[in-house]
Coordinates of C-alpha atoms in Angstrom, one line a residue:
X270 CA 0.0 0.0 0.0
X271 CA 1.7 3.1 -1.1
X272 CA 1.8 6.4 1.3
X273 CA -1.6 8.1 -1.1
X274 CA -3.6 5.2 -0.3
X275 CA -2.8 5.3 3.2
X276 CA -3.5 9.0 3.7
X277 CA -7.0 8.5 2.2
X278 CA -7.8 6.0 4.1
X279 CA -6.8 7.5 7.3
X280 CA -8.7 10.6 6.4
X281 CA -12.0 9.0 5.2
X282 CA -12.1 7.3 8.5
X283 CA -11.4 10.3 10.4
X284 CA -14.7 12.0 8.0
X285 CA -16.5 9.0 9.6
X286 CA -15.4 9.1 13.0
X287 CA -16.8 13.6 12.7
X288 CA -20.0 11.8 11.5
X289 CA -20.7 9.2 14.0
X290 CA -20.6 12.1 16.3
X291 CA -22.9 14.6 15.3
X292 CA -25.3 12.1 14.3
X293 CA -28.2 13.2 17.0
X294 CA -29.5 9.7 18.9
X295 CA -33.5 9.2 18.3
X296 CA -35.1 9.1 21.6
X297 CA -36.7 6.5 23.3
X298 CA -40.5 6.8 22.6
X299 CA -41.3 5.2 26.3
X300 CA -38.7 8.2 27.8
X301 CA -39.9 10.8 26.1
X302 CA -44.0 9.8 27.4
X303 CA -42.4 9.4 31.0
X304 CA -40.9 12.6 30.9
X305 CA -44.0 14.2 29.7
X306 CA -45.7 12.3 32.1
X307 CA -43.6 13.6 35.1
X308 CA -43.2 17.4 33.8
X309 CA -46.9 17.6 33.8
X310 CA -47.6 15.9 36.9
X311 CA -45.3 18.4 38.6
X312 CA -47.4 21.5 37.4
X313 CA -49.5 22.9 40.4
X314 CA -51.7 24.9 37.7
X315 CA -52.0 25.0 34.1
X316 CA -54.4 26.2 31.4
X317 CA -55.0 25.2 27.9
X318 CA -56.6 26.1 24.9
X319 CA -57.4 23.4 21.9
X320 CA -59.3 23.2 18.8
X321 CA -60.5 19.4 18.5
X322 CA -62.3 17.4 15.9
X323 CA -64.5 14.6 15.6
X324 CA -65.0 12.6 13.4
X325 CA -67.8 9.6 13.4
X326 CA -70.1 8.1 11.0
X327 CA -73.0 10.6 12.1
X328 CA -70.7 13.3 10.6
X329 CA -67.7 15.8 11.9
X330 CA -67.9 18.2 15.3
X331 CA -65.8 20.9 16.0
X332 CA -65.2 22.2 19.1
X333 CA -63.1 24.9 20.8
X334 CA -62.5 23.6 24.5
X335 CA -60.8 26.4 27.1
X336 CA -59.0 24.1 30.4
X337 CA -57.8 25.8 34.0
X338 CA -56.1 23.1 36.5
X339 CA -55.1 24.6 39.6
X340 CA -54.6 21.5 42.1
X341 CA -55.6 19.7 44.5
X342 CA -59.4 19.6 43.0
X343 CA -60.1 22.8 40.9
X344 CA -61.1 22.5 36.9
X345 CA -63.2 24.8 34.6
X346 CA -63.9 23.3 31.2
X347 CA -65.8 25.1 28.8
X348 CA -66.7 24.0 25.1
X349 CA -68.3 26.0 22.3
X350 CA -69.7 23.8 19.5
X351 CA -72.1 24.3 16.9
X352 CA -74.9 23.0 19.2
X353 CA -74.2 26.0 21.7
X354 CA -72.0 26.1 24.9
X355 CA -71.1 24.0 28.0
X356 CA -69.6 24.8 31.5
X357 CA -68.2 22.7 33.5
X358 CA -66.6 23.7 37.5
X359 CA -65.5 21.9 40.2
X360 CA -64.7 24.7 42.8
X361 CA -62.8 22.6 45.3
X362 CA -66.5 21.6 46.7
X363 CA -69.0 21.5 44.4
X364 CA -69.4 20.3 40.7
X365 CA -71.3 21.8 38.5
X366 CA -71.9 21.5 34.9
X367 CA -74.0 24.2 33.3
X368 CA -75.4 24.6 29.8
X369 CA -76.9 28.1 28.9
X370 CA -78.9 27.6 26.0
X371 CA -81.1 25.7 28.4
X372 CA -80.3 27.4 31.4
X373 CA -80.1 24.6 33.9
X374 CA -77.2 22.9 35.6
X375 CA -76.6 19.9 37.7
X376 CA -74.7 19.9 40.8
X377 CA -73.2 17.4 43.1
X378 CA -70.0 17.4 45.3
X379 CA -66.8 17.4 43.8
X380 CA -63.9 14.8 44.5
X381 CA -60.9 16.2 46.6
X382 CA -58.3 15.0 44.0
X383 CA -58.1 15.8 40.3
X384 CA -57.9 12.2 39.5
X385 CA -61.7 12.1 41.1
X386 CA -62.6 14.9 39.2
X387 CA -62.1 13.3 35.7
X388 CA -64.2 10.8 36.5
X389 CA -66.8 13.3 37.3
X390 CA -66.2 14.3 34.0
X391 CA -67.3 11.1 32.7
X392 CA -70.2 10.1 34.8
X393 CA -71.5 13.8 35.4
X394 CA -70.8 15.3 32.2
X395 CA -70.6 12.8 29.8
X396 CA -67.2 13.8 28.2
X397 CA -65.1 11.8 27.9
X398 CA -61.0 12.5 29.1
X399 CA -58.2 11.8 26.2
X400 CA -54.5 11.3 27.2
X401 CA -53.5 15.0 26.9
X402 CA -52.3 17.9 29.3
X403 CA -55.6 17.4 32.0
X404 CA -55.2 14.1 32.0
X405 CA -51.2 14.0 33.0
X406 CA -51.8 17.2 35.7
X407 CA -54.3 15.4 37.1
X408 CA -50.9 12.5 38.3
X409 CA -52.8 10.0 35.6
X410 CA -50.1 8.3 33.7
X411 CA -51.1 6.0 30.5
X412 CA -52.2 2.2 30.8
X413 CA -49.7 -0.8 31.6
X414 CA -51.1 -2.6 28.4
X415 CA -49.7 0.2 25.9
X416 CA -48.9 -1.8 22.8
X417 CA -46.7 -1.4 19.8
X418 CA -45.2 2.2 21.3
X419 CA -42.4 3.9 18.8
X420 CA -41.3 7.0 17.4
X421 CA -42.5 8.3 13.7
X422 CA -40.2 10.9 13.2
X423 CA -38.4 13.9 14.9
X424 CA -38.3 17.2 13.0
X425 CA -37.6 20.9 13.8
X426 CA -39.7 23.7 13.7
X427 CA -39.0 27.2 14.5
X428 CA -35.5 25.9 16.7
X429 CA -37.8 23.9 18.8
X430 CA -36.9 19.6 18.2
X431 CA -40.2 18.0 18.2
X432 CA -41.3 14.0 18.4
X433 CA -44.9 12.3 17.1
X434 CA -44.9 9.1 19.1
X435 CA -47.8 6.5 18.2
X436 CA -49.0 3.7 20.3
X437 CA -51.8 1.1 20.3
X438 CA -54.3 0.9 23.7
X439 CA -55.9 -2.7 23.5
X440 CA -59.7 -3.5 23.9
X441 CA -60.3 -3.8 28.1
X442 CA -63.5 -4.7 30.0
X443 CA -64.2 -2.5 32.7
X444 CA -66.2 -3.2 36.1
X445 CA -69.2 -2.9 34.6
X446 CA -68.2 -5.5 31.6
X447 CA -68.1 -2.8 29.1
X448 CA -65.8 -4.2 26.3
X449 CA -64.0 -0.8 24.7
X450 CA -62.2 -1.3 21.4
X451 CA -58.7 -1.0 20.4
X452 CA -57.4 2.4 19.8
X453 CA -54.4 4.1 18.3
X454 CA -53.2 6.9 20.2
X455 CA -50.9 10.1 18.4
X456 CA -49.0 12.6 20.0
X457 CA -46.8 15.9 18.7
X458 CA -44.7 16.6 21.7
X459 CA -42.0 19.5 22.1
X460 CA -39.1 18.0 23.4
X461 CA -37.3 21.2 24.5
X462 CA -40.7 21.6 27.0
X463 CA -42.3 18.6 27.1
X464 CA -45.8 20.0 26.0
X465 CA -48.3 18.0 24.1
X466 CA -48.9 20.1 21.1
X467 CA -51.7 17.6 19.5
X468 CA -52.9 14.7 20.5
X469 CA -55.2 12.4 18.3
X470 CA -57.0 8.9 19.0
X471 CA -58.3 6.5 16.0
X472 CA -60.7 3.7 17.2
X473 CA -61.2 0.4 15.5
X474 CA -64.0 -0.3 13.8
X475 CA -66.5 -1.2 15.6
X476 CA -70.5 -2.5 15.7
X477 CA -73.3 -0.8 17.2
X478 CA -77.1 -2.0 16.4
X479 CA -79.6 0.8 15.3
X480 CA -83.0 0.6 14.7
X481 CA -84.5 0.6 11.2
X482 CA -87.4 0.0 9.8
X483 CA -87.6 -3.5 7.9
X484 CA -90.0 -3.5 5.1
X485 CA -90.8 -7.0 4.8
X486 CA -91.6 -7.1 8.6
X487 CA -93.5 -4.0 8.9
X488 CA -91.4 -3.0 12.3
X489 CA -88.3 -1.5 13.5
X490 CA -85.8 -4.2 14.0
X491 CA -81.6 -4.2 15.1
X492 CA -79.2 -3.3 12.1
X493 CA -75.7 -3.9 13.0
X494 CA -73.5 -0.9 11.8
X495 CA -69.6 -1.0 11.3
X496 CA -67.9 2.7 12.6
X497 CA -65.2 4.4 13.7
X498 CA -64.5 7.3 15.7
X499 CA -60.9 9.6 14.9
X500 CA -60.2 12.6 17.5
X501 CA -57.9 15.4 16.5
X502 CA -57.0 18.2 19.7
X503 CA -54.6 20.6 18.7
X504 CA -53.4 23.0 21.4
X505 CA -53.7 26.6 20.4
X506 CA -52.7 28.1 23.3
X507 CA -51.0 26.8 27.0
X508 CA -49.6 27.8 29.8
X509 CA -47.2 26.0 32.7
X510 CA -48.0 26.8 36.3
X511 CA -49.5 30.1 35.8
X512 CA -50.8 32.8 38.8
X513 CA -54.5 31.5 39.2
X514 CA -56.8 32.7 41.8
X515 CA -60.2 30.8 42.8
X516 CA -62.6 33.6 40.4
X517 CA -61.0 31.8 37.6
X518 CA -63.4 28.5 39.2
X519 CA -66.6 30.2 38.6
X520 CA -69.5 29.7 36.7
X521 CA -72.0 32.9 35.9
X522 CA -75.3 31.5 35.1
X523 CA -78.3 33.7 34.1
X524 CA -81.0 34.5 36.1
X525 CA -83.7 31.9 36.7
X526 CA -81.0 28.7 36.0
X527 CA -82.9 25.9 36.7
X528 CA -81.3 23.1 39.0
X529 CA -82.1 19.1 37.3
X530 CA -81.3 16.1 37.9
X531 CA -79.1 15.5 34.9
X532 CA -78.6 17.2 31.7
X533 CA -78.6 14.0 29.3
X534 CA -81.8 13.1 29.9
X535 CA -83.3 16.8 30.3
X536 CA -84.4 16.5 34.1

């Protein structure tokens, strides 16, 4: 091997050697969830703003839904649709959850963790909590059964590094045997700030019966029906830890609100 040969060899592996060490490591997809987990379950308040999207077979809904935390119990929710507006407080002793078109509310007491509170949310006010920012400042962290977890890509954006991370929740029974379908979970995350910027959720298909009316019979009978539900929740607006005081927990019904039993079923 002549002295040429030698020197080009020496200084492509020393081009490599540069390389190996600016390449930037992909992060783990389970470290950058537990750190997201963990930053926001260290926030004593926070606030969001977020456009989301539904999509079913009965057609799309958009919503524009405004979030204040402020631990150990306090939440105001509201959401403006297209069908009108609804409130939702839990003051640190009550819960309330308010709709003005109607002008009546229910109210019950509130549970002395945020933990209890979503699940207020669910029974109470029939919405439903998605793995985003209230869900992780309320301590929850996502299920043991997570399947099939992994990065999509990294990119920058306005010198901020950014990670989507996908992951599949399985079909579970709960107490009261209700089977729940697989669903795949997406989430744009900041990595500089560990912020959820958009988090989205795509169901499997799935059968519900609905009644229709059968020609030959003369009567309404069960039609199975395949769907799918997609949710997209894109964070306009956020803020870590900010000053909150308890007016922010309010909710300022008009005159003549009527108290009910629940809202659902109008009474």
């Amino acid at each position: 091997m002549n002295i040429i040969s030698l020197s080009a060899i020496l200084l492509l592996a020393s081009q490599c050697h540069v390389l190996a060490v600016v390449q930037p490591v992909a992060p783990s997809p389970q470290k950058v969830m537990k750190q997201c987990e963990r930053m926001y379950a260290g926030l004593k308040s926070y606030t969001e703003t977020a456009d989301v999207t539904v999509h079913s077979p009965s057609g799309v809904a958009q919503q524009r839904v405004k979030v204040i935390v402020m631990k150990p119990n306090y939440l105001f929710i509201s959401v403006k649709a297209e069908g009108g507006v609804r409130e939702i407080c839990s003051n640190g002793k009550q819960f309330t959850v308010y709709v003005p078109s109607v002008n009546r509310y229910t109210l019950s007491k509130t549970a002395p963790t945020l933990a209890g509170v979503l699940s207020l949310l669910s029974t109470h006010a029939q919405m439903g909590t998605i793995f985003n920012g209230l869900f992780f400042t309320a301590g929850e962290v996502l299920p043991p059964n997570l399947a099939q977890i992994k990065l999509v890509r990294t990119k920058q954006l306005r010198g901020q590094e950014y990670a989507t991370i996908s992951a599949m929740v399985p079909a579970s029974k709960s107490k009261a045997h209700v089977k729940s379908v697989d669903v795949k979970w997406t989430w744009f995350i900041n990595l500089n700030t560990n912020q959820i910027v958009r988090t989205d959720a795509l169901s499997s298909p799935f059968s519900i019966t609905m009644p229709v009316l059968s020609k030959s019979k003369g009567k309404m009978v069960g039609h199975s029906v395949l769907m799918h539900v997609e949710v997209h929740s894109s964070v306009v607006k956020s803020a870590l830890n900010p000053p909150l005081s308890l007016s922010a927990f309010v909710i300022h019904m008009k005159p003549g609100a009527q108290r009910v039993g629940s809202l659902s079923k109008g009474g």
